[in-house]
């Protein structure tokens, strides 16, 4: 089964792992809802910057409240 | 190998298939660059609304020029 690890670009421009084994990502309240293979959820005020199925990686970048 | 079909939500709110077999999505010029398993590319002024690895589906929504 396909799933990905989700990373968030921090203030220093580095990728920080925020959630593992994610198989569903959906828009939620101006940000995103991440759901993993254990049906655990995480909400994050960010948008998708990059998706790599080859590397099984989703990279998010933070969005400001007023965006 | 994991890849997805990419759909765009049209003016009527319906999902229209825009690209098949996509394995890389990256931010590009305010929109997205989609790349498929044949290394073909498509550029689209949109953002990611939903990713479903279970359904192998990425849903995009159009963004206006000034967003």
Short mmCIF file of N, CA, C and O in Angstrom, two decimals:
data_model
loop_
_atom_site.label_atom_id
_atom_site.label_comp_id
_atom_site.label_asym_id
_atom_site.label_seq_id
_atom_site.Cartn_x
_atom_site.Cartn_y
_atom_site.Cartn_z
N UNK A 1 0.84 -1.18 0.00
CA UNK A 1 0.00 0.00 0.00
C UNK A 1 0.89 1.25 0.00
O UNK A 1 1.96 1.27 0.57
N UNK A 2 0.39 2.29 -0.66
CA UNK A 2 1.16 3.52 -0.75
C UNK A 2 0.83 4.42 0.42
O UNK A 2 -0.34 4.64 0.72
N UNK A 3 1.84 4.89 1.08
CA UNK A 3 1.66 6.00 2.02
C UNK A 3 2.96 6.80 2.04
O UNK A 3 3.95 6.37 1.46
N UNK A 4 2.90 7.96 2.67
CA UNK A 4 4.06 8.86 2.64
C UNK A 4 4.35 9.42 4.03
O UNK A 4 3.45 9.49 4.87
N UNK A 5 5.58 9.87 4.20
CA UNK A 5 5.90 10.66 5.39
C UNK A 5 5.73 12.13 5.03
O UNK A 5 6.01 12.53 3.89
N UNK A 6 5.23 12.90 5.96
CA UNK A 6 4.95 14.32 5.70
C UNK A 6 5.95 15.19 6.46
O UNK A 6 6.17 14.98 7.66
N UNK A 7 6.54 16.13 5.70
CA UNK A 7 7.55 17.02 6.27
C UNK A 7 7.05 18.46 6.17
O UNK A 7 6.32 18.81 5.23
N UNK A 8 7.46 19.29 7.11
CA UNK A 8 7.12 20.72 7.07
C UNK A 8 8.42 21.50 7.00
O UNK A 8 9.39 21.20 7.71
N UNK A 9 8.46 22.49 6.11
CA UNK A 9 9.66 23.33 6.00
C UNK A 9 9.65 24.33 7.15
O UNK A 9 8.68 25.09 7.32
N UNK A 10 10.70 24.31 7.98
CA UNK A 10 10.72 25.20 9.15
C UNK A 10 11.33 26.56 8.80
O UNK A 10 11.67 26.83 7.63
N UNK A 11 11.46 27.42 9.83
CA UNK A 11 11.92 28.80 9.58
C UNK A 11 13.31 28.81 8.95
O UNK A 11 13.66 29.72 8.21
N UNK A 12 14.10 27.76 9.20
CA UNK A 12 15.47 27.74 8.63
C UNK A 12 15.49 27.09 7.25
O UNK A 12 16.53 26.82 6.68
N UNK A 13 14.28 26.75 6.75
CA UNK A 13 14.22 26.14 5.42
C UNK A 13 14.52 24.66 5.41
O UNK A 13 14.73 24.05 4.37
N UNK A 14 14.53 24.07 6.62
CA UNK A 14 14.83 22.63 6.69
C UNK A 14 13.53 21.82 6.78
O UNK A 14 12.53 22.31 7.31
N UNK A 15 13.59 20.59 6.29
CA UNK A 15 12.40 19.73 6.30
C UNK A 15 12.34 18.98 7.63
O UNK A 15 13.23 18.21 7.95
N UNK A 16 11.24 19.20 8.36
CA UNK A 16 11.06 18.53 9.65
C UNK A 16 9.92 17.50 9.50
O UNK A 16 8.84 17.85 9.03
N UNK A 17 10.18 16.27 9.89
CA UNK A 17 9.15 15.22 9.82
C UNK A 17 8.03 15.55 10.81
O UNK A 17 8.29 15.80 11.99
N UNK A 18 6.79 15.62 10.31
CA UNK A 18 5.67 15.93 11.21
C UNK A 18 4.69 14.76 11.36
O UNK A 18 4.00 14.65 12.36
N UNK A 19 4.64 13.86 10.38
CA UNK A 19 3.70 12.75 10.49
C UNK A 19 4.13 11.62 9.57
O UNK A 19 4.54 11.86 8.44
N UNK A 20 4.04 10.38 10.07
CA UNK A 20 4.49 9.25 9.27
C UNK A 20 3.31 8.41 8.77
O UNK A 20 2.24 8.40 9.37
N UNK A 21 3.51 7.70 7.69
CA UNK A 21 2.53 6.73 7.18
C UNK A 21 1.20 7.37 6.80
O UNK A 21 0.14 6.80 7.00
N UNK A 22 1.28 8.53 6.18
CA UNK A 22 0.05 9.26 5.81
C UNK A 22 -0.50 8.73 4.50
O UNK A 22 0.23 8.57 3.53
N UNK A 23 -1.82 8.48 4.48
CA UNK A 23 -2.40 8.01 3.21
C UNK A 23 -3.57 8.87 2.74
O UNK A 23 -4.10 8.64 1.65
N UNK A 24 -3.97 9.87 3.57
CA UNK A 24 -5.02 10.81 3.14
C UNK A 24 -4.64 12.21 3.60
O UNK A 24 -4.26 12.41 4.76
N UNK A 25 -4.77 13.14 2.68
CA UNK A 25 -4.55 14.56 3.01
C UNK A 25 -5.74 15.32 2.45
O UNK A 25 -6.13 15.12 1.30
N UNK A 26 -6.37 16.15 3.27
CA UNK A 26 -7.52 16.93 2.75
C UNK A 26 -7.49 18.33 3.32
O UNK A 26 -6.91 18.58 4.39
N UNK A 27 -8.11 19.24 2.55
CA UNK A 27 -8.20 20.63 3.02
C UNK A 27 -9.09 20.66 4.26
O UNK A 27 -10.10 19.96 4.32
N UNK A 28 -8.66 21.50 5.23
CA UNK A 28 -9.48 21.58 6.45
C UNK A 28 -9.22 22.93 7.12
O UNK A 28 -8.09 23.25 7.47
N UNK A 29 -10.26 23.73 7.24
CA UNK A 29 -10.17 25.00 7.96
C UNK A 29 -9.01 25.88 7.50
O UNK A 29 -8.25 26.38 8.31
N UNK A 30 -8.83 25.99 6.20
CA UNK A 30 -7.77 26.85 5.68
C UNK A 30 -6.41 26.19 5.68
O UNK A 30 -5.43 26.71 5.12
N UNK A 31 -6.32 25.02 6.33
CA UNK A 31 -5.05 24.28 6.34
C UNK A 31 -5.31 22.88 5.82
O UNK A 31 -6.10 22.71 4.88
N UNK A 32 -4.67 21.91 6.46
CA UNK A 32 -4.78 20.53 5.98
C UNK A 32 -5.07 19.58 7.14
O UNK A 32 -4.64 19.80 8.27
N UNK A 33 -5.80 18.52 6.82
CA UNK A 33 -5.98 17.40 7.76
C UNK A 33 -5.17 16.24 7.19
O UNK A 33 -5.36 15.83 6.04
N UNK A 34 -4.26 15.71 7.98
CA UNK A 34 -3.44 14.57 7.59
C UNK A 34 -3.97 13.34 8.31
O UNK A 34 -4.21 13.39 9.52
N UNK A 35 -4.17 12.25 7.59
CA UNK A 35 -4.62 11.01 8.25
C UNK A 35 -3.66 9.90 7.90
O UNK A 35 -3.27 9.75 6.74
N UNK A 36 -3.25 9.11 8.89
CA UNK A 36 -2.27 8.03 8.60
C UNK A 36 -2.94 6.67 8.57
O UNK A 36 -4.17 6.54 8.73
N UNK A 37 -2.13 5.65 8.37
CA UNK A 37 -2.66 4.29 8.18
C UNK A 37 -3.28 3.74 9.46
O UNK A 37 -3.97 2.72 9.42
N UNK A 38 -3.06 4.42 10.60
CA UNK A 38 -3.68 3.98 11.86
C UNK A 38 -4.91 4.82 12.19
O UNK A 38 -5.39 4.84 13.33
N UNK A 39 -5.38 5.57 11.16
CA UNK A 39 -6.56 6.45 11.29
C UNK A 39 -6.34 7.56 12.33
O UNK A 39 -7.30 8.12 12.87
N UNK A 40 -5.07 7.85 12.62
CA UNK A 40 -4.78 9.00 13.47
C UNK A 40 -4.77 10.24 12.59
O UNK A 40 -4.39 10.18 11.41
N UNK A 41 -5.19 11.37 13.17
CA UNK A 41 -5.27 12.61 12.38
C UNK A 41 -4.43 13.71 13.01
O UNK A 41 -4.24 13.75 14.21
N UNK A 42 -3.97 14.59 12.14
CA UNK A 42 -3.22 15.77 12.59
C UNK A 42 -3.65 16.94 11.71
O UNK A 42 -3.75 16.80 10.48
N UNK A 43 -3.95 18.08 12.36
CA UNK A 43 -4.36 19.27 11.61
C UNK A 43 -3.19 20.25 11.61
O UNK A 43 -2.54 20.43 12.63
N UNK A 44 -2.98 20.87 10.45
CA UNK A 44 -1.81 21.75 10.35
C UNK A 44 -2.11 22.91 9.40
O UNK A 44 -2.74 22.72 8.35
N UNK A 45 -1.73 24.10 9.79
CA UNK A 45 -1.97 25.30 8.97
C UNK A 45 -0.83 25.41 7.96
O UNK A 45 0.16 26.10 8.16
N UNK A 46 -1.01 24.66 6.85
CA UNK A 46 0.04 24.61 5.84
C UNK A 46 -0.59 24.23 4.50
O UNK A 46 -1.77 23.87 4.44
N UNK A 47 0.20 24.33 3.44
CA UNK A 47 -0.25 23.89 2.11
C UNK A 47 0.81 22.97 1.51
O UNK A 47 1.96 22.95 1.98
N UNK A 48 0.41 22.20 0.50
CA UNK A 48 1.31 21.23 -0.10
C UNK A 48 2.27 21.96 -1.03
O UNK A 48 1.86 22.70 -1.92
N UNK A 49 3.56 21.75 -0.82
CA UNK A 49 4.59 22.32 -1.70
C UNK A 49 5.07 21.30 -2.71
O UNK A 49 5.29 21.58 -3.87
N UNK A 50 5.14 20.06 -2.23
CA UNK A 50 5.71 19.02 -3.10
C UNK A 50 5.20 17.64 -2.71
O UNK A 50 4.96 17.38 -1.52
N UNK A 51 4.99 16.81 -3.72
CA UNK A 51 4.62 15.41 -3.47
C UNK A 51 5.57 14.55 -4.29
O UNK A 51 5.70 14.76 -5.50
N UNK A 52 6.24 13.59 -3.65
CA UNK A 52 7.09 12.68 -4.41
C UNK A 52 6.67 11.25 -4.06
O UNK A 52 6.94 10.77 -2.96
N UNK A 53 6.04 10.61 -5.03
CA UNK A 53 5.64 9.22 -4.80
C UNK A 53 6.87 8.33 -4.82
O UNK A 53 6.94 7.32 -4.15
N UNK A 54 7.87 8.76 -5.59
CA UNK A 54 9.12 7.99 -5.68
C UNK A 54 9.79 7.94 -4.30
O UNK A 54 10.25 6.89 -3.86
N UNK A 55 9.84 9.09 -3.64
CA UNK A 55 10.48 9.15 -2.31
C UNK A 55 9.46 8.95 -1.19
O UNK A 55 9.83 9.03 -0.01
N UNK A 56 8.19 8.75 -1.54
CA UNK A 56 7.11 8.59 -0.54
C UNK A 56 7.16 9.75 0.46
O UNK A 56 7.26 9.55 1.68
N UNK A 57 7.10 10.93 -0.10
CA UNK A 57 7.34 12.14 0.71
C UNK A 57 6.38 13.24 0.29
O UNK A 57 6.15 13.47 -0.90
N UNK A 58 5.78 13.91 1.27
CA UNK A 58 4.99 15.11 1.01
C UNK A 58 5.62 16.24 1.80
O UNK A 58 5.88 16.08 2.99
N UNK A 59 5.89 17.34 1.12
CA UNK A 59 6.50 18.47 1.79
C UNK A 59 5.48 19.62 1.87
O UNK A 59 4.87 19.99 0.86
N UNK A 60 5.30 20.11 3.07
CA UNK A 60 4.36 21.21 3.30
C UNK A 60 5.11 22.49 3.61
O UNK A 60 6.24 22.46 4.09
N UNK A 61 4.45 23.61 3.33
CA UNK A 61 5.01 24.89 3.78
C UNK A 61 3.91 25.62 4.55
O UNK A 61 2.74 25.58 4.19
N UNK A 62 4.37 26.27 5.62
CA UNK A 62 3.41 26.90 6.51
C UNK A 62 2.72 28.07 5.81
O UNK A 62 3.30 28.73 4.95
N UNK A 63 1.43 28.27 6.13
CA UNK A 63 0.74 29.44 5.60
C UNK A 63 0.36 30.31 6.79
O UNK A 63 0.06 29.81 7.87
N UNK A 64 0.41 31.65 6.57
CA UNK A 64 0.08 32.56 7.67
C UNK A 64 -1.44 32.59 7.84
O UNK A 64 -2.18 32.26 6.93
N UNK A 65 -1.91 33.00 9.02
CA UNK A 65 -3.34 33.00 9.36
C UNK A 65 -4.15 33.76 8.30
O UNK A 65 -5.22 33.38 7.93
N UNK A 66 -3.55 34.89 7.77
CA UNK A 66 -4.37 35.73 6.89
C UNK A 66 -4.26 35.35 5.42
O UNK A 66 -4.80 36.00 4.56
N UNK A 67 -3.54 34.25 5.11
CA UNK A 67 -3.39 33.88 3.69
C UNK A 67 -4.70 33.29 3.15
O UNK A 67 -5.41 32.63 3.86
N UNK B 1 4.89 0.39 -8.07
CA UNK B 1 5.24 1.80 -7.87
C UNK B 1 3.94 2.59 -7.67
O UNK B 1 2.92 2.32 -8.27
N UNK B 2 4.04 3.61 -6.83
CA UNK B 2 2.88 4.44 -6.54
C UNK B 2 2.84 5.61 -7.52
O UNK B 2 3.84 6.28 -7.73
N UNK B 3 1.70 5.77 -8.11
CA UNK B 3 1.45 7.03 -8.81
C UNK B 3 -0.04 7.29 -8.74
O UNK B 3 -0.80 6.41 -8.30
N UNK B 4 -0.44 8.50 -9.12
CA UNK B 4 -1.84 8.90 -8.99
C UNK B 4 -2.37 9.57 -10.25
O UNK B 4 -1.59 10.10 -11.04
N UNK B 5 -3.68 9.57 -10.38
CA UNK B 5 -4.31 10.39 -11.40
C UNK B 5 -4.68 11.73 -10.76
O UNK B 5 -5.06 11.77 -9.59
N UNK B 6 -4.51 12.79 -11.52
CA UNK B 6 -4.75 14.13 -10.98
C UNK B 6 -6.02 14.70 -11.59
O UNK B 6 -6.21 14.65 -12.81
N UNK B 7 -6.88 15.20 -10.71
CA UNK B 7 -8.16 15.77 -11.12
C UNK B 7 -8.22 17.25 -10.72
O UNK B 7 -7.62 17.64 -9.70
N UNK B 8 -8.94 18.02 -11.51
CA UNK B 8 -9.14 19.45 -11.20
C UNK B 8 -10.63 19.69 -11.01
O UNK B 8 -11.44 19.19 -11.80
N UNK B 9 -11.00 20.39 -9.96
CA UNK B 9 -12.41 20.71 -9.74
C UNK B 9 -12.79 21.86 -10.67
O UNK B 9 -12.17 22.93 -10.66
N UNK B 10 -13.81 21.61 -11.52
CA UNK B 10 -14.18 22.63 -12.51
C UNK B 10 -15.22 23.60 -11.93
O UNK B 10 -15.59 23.49 -10.75
N UNK B 11 -15.69 24.51 -12.79
CA UNK B 11 -16.61 25.57 -12.30
C UNK B 11 -17.89 24.96 -11.72
O UNK B 11 -18.51 25.53 -10.84
N UNK B 12 -18.27 23.75 -12.21
CA UNK B 12 -19.52 23.13 -11.71
C UNK B 12 -19.26 22.27 -10.46
O UNK B 12 -20.10 21.54 -10.00
N UNK B 13 -17.97 22.30 -10.00
CA UNK B 13 -17.64 21.52 -8.80
C UNK B 13 -17.40 20.05 -9.10
O UNK B 13 -17.31 19.22 -8.18
N UNK B 14 -17.24 19.75 -10.39
CA UNK B 14 -17.01 18.34 -10.76
C UNK B 14 -15.51 18.09 -10.95
O UNK B 14 -14.77 18.99 -11.34
N UNK B 15 -15.10 16.85 -10.69
CA UNK B 15 -13.68 16.49 -10.82
C UNK B 15 -13.39 16.08 -12.26
O UNK B 15 -13.95 15.12 -12.76
N UNK B 16 -12.47 16.82 -12.90
CA UNK B 16 -12.10 16.52 -14.28
C UNK B 16 -10.67 15.96 -14.29
O UNK B 16 -9.76 16.58 -13.72
N UNK B 17 -10.48 14.81 -14.91
CA UNK B 17 -9.14 14.22 -15.01
C UNK B 17 -8.25 15.12 -15.87
O UNK B 17 -8.62 15.46 -17.00
N UNK B 18 -7.09 15.52 -15.32
CA UNK B 18 -6.20 16.38 -16.11
C UNK B 18 -4.87 15.70 -16.44
O UNK B 18 -4.21 16.05 -17.42
N UNK B 19 -4.47 14.70 -15.64
CA UNK B 19 -3.19 14.05 -15.93
C UNK B 19 -3.15 12.68 -15.27
O UNK B 19 -3.58 12.55 -14.13
N UNK B 20 -2.64 11.69 -16.00
CA UNK B 20 -2.62 10.34 -15.45
C UNK B 20 -1.21 9.91 -15.07
O UNK B 20 -0.23 10.41 -15.63
N UNK B 21 -1.10 8.99 -14.14
CA UNK B 21 0.18 8.37 -13.80
C UNK B 21 1.21 9.34 -13.24
O UNK B 21 2.39 9.25 -13.50
N UNK B 22 0.73 10.27 -12.42
CA UNK B 22 1.63 11.31 -11.87
C UNK B 22 2.38 10.78 -10.66
O UNK B 22 1.79 10.19 -9.76
N UNK B 23 3.71 11.00 -10.66
CA UNK B 23 4.46 10.55 -9.48
C UNK B 23 5.25 11.67 -8.81
O UNK B 23 5.87 11.46 -7.77
N UNK B 24 5.24 12.88 -9.42
CA UNK B 24 5.90 14.04 -8.78
C UNK B 24 5.03 15.27 -8.97
O UNK B 24 4.57 15.54 -10.09
N UNK B 25 4.84 16.00 -7.89
CA UNK B 25 4.11 17.28 -7.96
C UNK B 25 4.97 18.30 -7.22
O UNK B 25 5.44 18.03 -6.11
N UNK B 26 5.22 19.45 -7.83
CA UNK B 26 6.03 20.47 -7.14
C UNK B 26 5.47 21.85 -7.43
O UNK B 26 4.80 22.07 -8.45
N UNK B 27 5.74 22.76 -6.48
CA UNK B 27 5.31 24.15 -6.68
C UNK B 27 6.08 24.73 -7.85
O UNK B 27 7.28 24.46 -8.01
N UNK B 28 5.34 25.51 -8.67
CA UNK B 28 6.04 26.11 -9.82
C UNK B 28 5.30 27.39 -10.22
O UNK B 28 4.10 27.33 -10.55
N UNK B 29 5.96 28.51 -10.17
CA UNK B 29 5.38 29.78 -10.64
C UNK B 29 4.02 30.08 -10.07
O UNK B 29 3.10 30.43 -10.79
N UNK B 30 3.85 29.86 -8.77
CA UNK B 30 2.56 30.18 -8.14
C UNK B 30 1.54 29.07 -8.32
O UNK B 30 0.47 29.07 -7.70
N UNK B 31 1.86 28.10 -9.18
CA UNK B 31 0.95 26.96 -9.38
C UNK B 31 1.71 25.69 -9.12
O UNK B 31 2.56 25.64 -8.21
N UNK B 32 1.44 24.67 -9.95
CA UNK B 32 2.07 23.36 -9.74
C UNK B 32 2.63 22.82 -11.05
O UNK B 32 2.11 23.08 -12.13
N UNK B 33 3.70 22.07 -10.91
CA UNK B 33 4.25 21.29 -12.03
C UNK B 33 3.94 19.83 -11.73
O UNK B 33 4.32 19.31 -10.67
N UNK B 34 3.24 19.16 -12.63
CA UNK B 34 2.90 17.75 -12.48
C UNK B 34 3.82 16.95 -13.40
O UNK B 34 3.98 17.31 -14.57
N UNK B 35 4.42 15.88 -12.91
CA UNK B 35 5.27 15.05 -13.77
C UNK B 35 4.78 13.61 -13.68
O UNK B 35 4.51 13.12 -12.58
N UNK B 36 4.65 12.94 -14.81
CA UNK B 36 4.15 11.56 -14.77
C UNK B 36 5.27 10.54 -14.98
O UNK B 36 6.45 10.91 -15.10
N UNK B 37 4.88 9.28 -14.98
CA UNK B 37 5.87 8.20 -15.03
C UNK B 37 6.61 8.15 -16.36
O UNK B 37 7.62 7.46 -16.48
N UNK B 38 6.11 8.90 -17.38
CA UNK B 38 6.80 8.97 -18.68
C UNK B 38 7.66 10.24 -18.78
O UNK B 38 8.06 10.65 -19.86
N UNK B 39 7.82 10.92 -17.62
CA UNK B 39 8.61 12.17 -17.55
C UNK B 39 7.98 13.30 -18.36
O UNK B 39 8.64 14.25 -18.75
N UNK B 40 6.67 13.15 -18.63
CA UNK B 40 5.96 14.26 -19.26
C UNK B 40 5.53 15.24 -18.16
O UNK B 40 5.25 14.81 -17.03
N UNK B 41 5.49 16.51 -18.49
CA UNK B 41 5.15 17.53 -17.49
C UNK B 41 3.95 18.35 -17.93
O UNK B 41 3.73 18.57 -19.13
N UNK B 42 3.22 18.81 -16.92
CA UNK B 42 2.09 19.71 -17.17
C UNK B 42 2.11 20.77 -16.07
O UNK B 42 2.28 20.44 -14.89
N UNK B 43 1.94 22.04 -16.48
CA UNK B 43 1.93 23.13 -15.50
C UNK B 43 0.48 23.62 -15.36
O UNK B 43 -0.24 23.74 -16.35
N UNK B 44 0.10 23.86 -14.11
CA UNK B 44 -1.30 24.23 -13.90
C UNK B 44 -1.40 25.21 -12.72
O UNK B 44 -0.70 25.07 -11.71
N UNK B 45 -2.20 26.26 -12.91
CA UNK B 45 -2.38 27.28 -11.86
C UNK B 45 -3.44 26.77 -10.88
O UNK B 45 -4.62 27.07 -10.99
N UNK B 46 -2.97 25.94 -9.96
CA UNK B 46 -3.90 25.32 -9.01
C UNK B 46 -3.13 24.96 -7.75
O UNK B 46 -1.89 25.04 -7.70
N UNK B 47 -3.85 24.55 -6.71
CA UNK B 47 -3.24 24.06 -5.47
C UNK B 47 -3.87 22.73 -5.09
O UNK B 47 -4.95 22.39 -5.58
N UNK B 48 -3.18 21.99 -4.24
CA UNK B 48 -3.64 20.66 -3.86
C UNK B 48 -4.77 20.81 -2.84
O UNK B 48 -4.62 21.47 -1.81
N UNK B 49 -5.90 20.20 -3.13
CA UNK B 49 -7.04 20.19 -2.21
C UNK B 49 -7.08 18.87 -1.43
O UNK B 49 -7.35 18.83 -0.24
N UNK B 50 -6.73 17.80 -2.12
CA UNK B 50 -6.85 16.49 -1.47
C UNK B 50 -5.88 15.48 -2.11
O UNK B 50 -5.62 15.56 -3.31
N UNK B 51 -5.35 14.61 -1.27
CA UNK B 51 -4.51 13.52 -1.76
C UNK B 51 -5.06 12.23 -1.16
O UNK B 51 -5.21 12.15 0.07
N UNK B 52 -5.36 11.25 -1.98
CA UNK B 52 -5.79 9.96 -1.45
C UNK B 52 -4.90 8.87 -2.04
O UNK B 52 -4.99 8.54 -3.23
N UNK B 53 -4.03 8.33 -1.19
CA UNK B 53 -3.17 7.24 -1.67
C UNK B 53 -4.01 5.98 -1.86
O UNK B 53 -3.73 5.16 -2.71
N UNK B 54 -5.09 5.88 -1.06
CA UNK B 54 -5.96 4.70 -1.16
C UNK B 54 -6.61 4.65 -2.53
O UNK B 54 -6.65 3.61 -3.18
N UNK B 55 -7.10 5.85 -2.97
CA UNK B 55 -7.76 5.91 -4.29
C UNK B 55 -6.79 6.30 -5.40
O UNK B 55 -7.19 6.45 -6.55
N UNK B 56 -5.52 6.49 -5.05
CA UNK B 56 -4.50 6.94 -6.01
C UNK B 56 -4.99 8.17 -6.78
O UNK B 56 -5.04 8.19 -8.01
N UNK B 57 -5.34 9.18 -6.01
CA UNK B 57 -6.02 10.33 -6.58
C UNK B 57 -5.51 11.62 -5.93
O UNK B 57 -5.33 11.68 -4.72
N UNK B 58 -5.23 12.63 -6.75
CA UNK B 58 -4.90 13.96 -6.23
C UNK B 58 -5.93 14.91 -6.82
O UNK B 58 -6.17 14.90 -8.02
N UNK B 59 -6.56 15.69 -5.95
CA UNK B 59 -7.57 16.64 -6.41
C UNK B 59 -7.03 18.06 -6.23
O UNK B 59 -6.56 18.42 -5.15
N UNK B 60 -7.10 18.81 -7.32
CA UNK B 60 -6.61 20.19 -7.31
C UNK B 60 -7.79 21.14 -7.39
O UNK B 60 -8.84 20.80 -7.91
N UNK B 61 -7.56 22.36 -6.88
CA UNK B 61 -8.55 23.41 -7.10
C UNK B 61 -7.84 24.61 -7.70
O UNK B 61 -6.70 24.93 -7.31
N UNK B 62 -8.52 25.25 -8.62
CA UNK B 62 -7.89 26.34 -9.35
C UNK B 62 -7.63 27.51 -8.40
O UNK B 62 -8.39 27.74 -7.46
N UNK B 63 -6.53 28.23 -8.64
CA UNK B 63 -6.29 29.45 -7.88
C UNK B 63 -6.29 30.60 -8.87
O UNK B 63 -5.84 30.45 -10.00
N UNK B 64 -6.81 31.76 -8.39
CA UNK B 64 -6.87 32.91 -9.30
C UNK B 64 -5.47 33.52 -9.41
O UNK B 64 -4.62 33.32 -8.56
N UNK B 65 -5.22 34.29 -10.47
CA UNK B 65 -3.91 34.87 -10.76
C UNK B 65 -3.38 35.65 -9.55
O UNK B 65 -2.22 35.63 -9.23
N UNK B 66 -4.30 36.38 -8.84
CA UNK B 66 -3.81 37.29 -7.78
C UNK B 66 -3.74 36.63 -6.42
O UNK B 66 -3.44 37.26 -5.42
N UNK B 67 -3.98 35.31 -6.35
CA UNK B 67 -3.96 34.64 -5.02
C UNK B 67 -2.54 34.48 -4.54
O UNK B 67 -1.62 34.28 -5.31
#
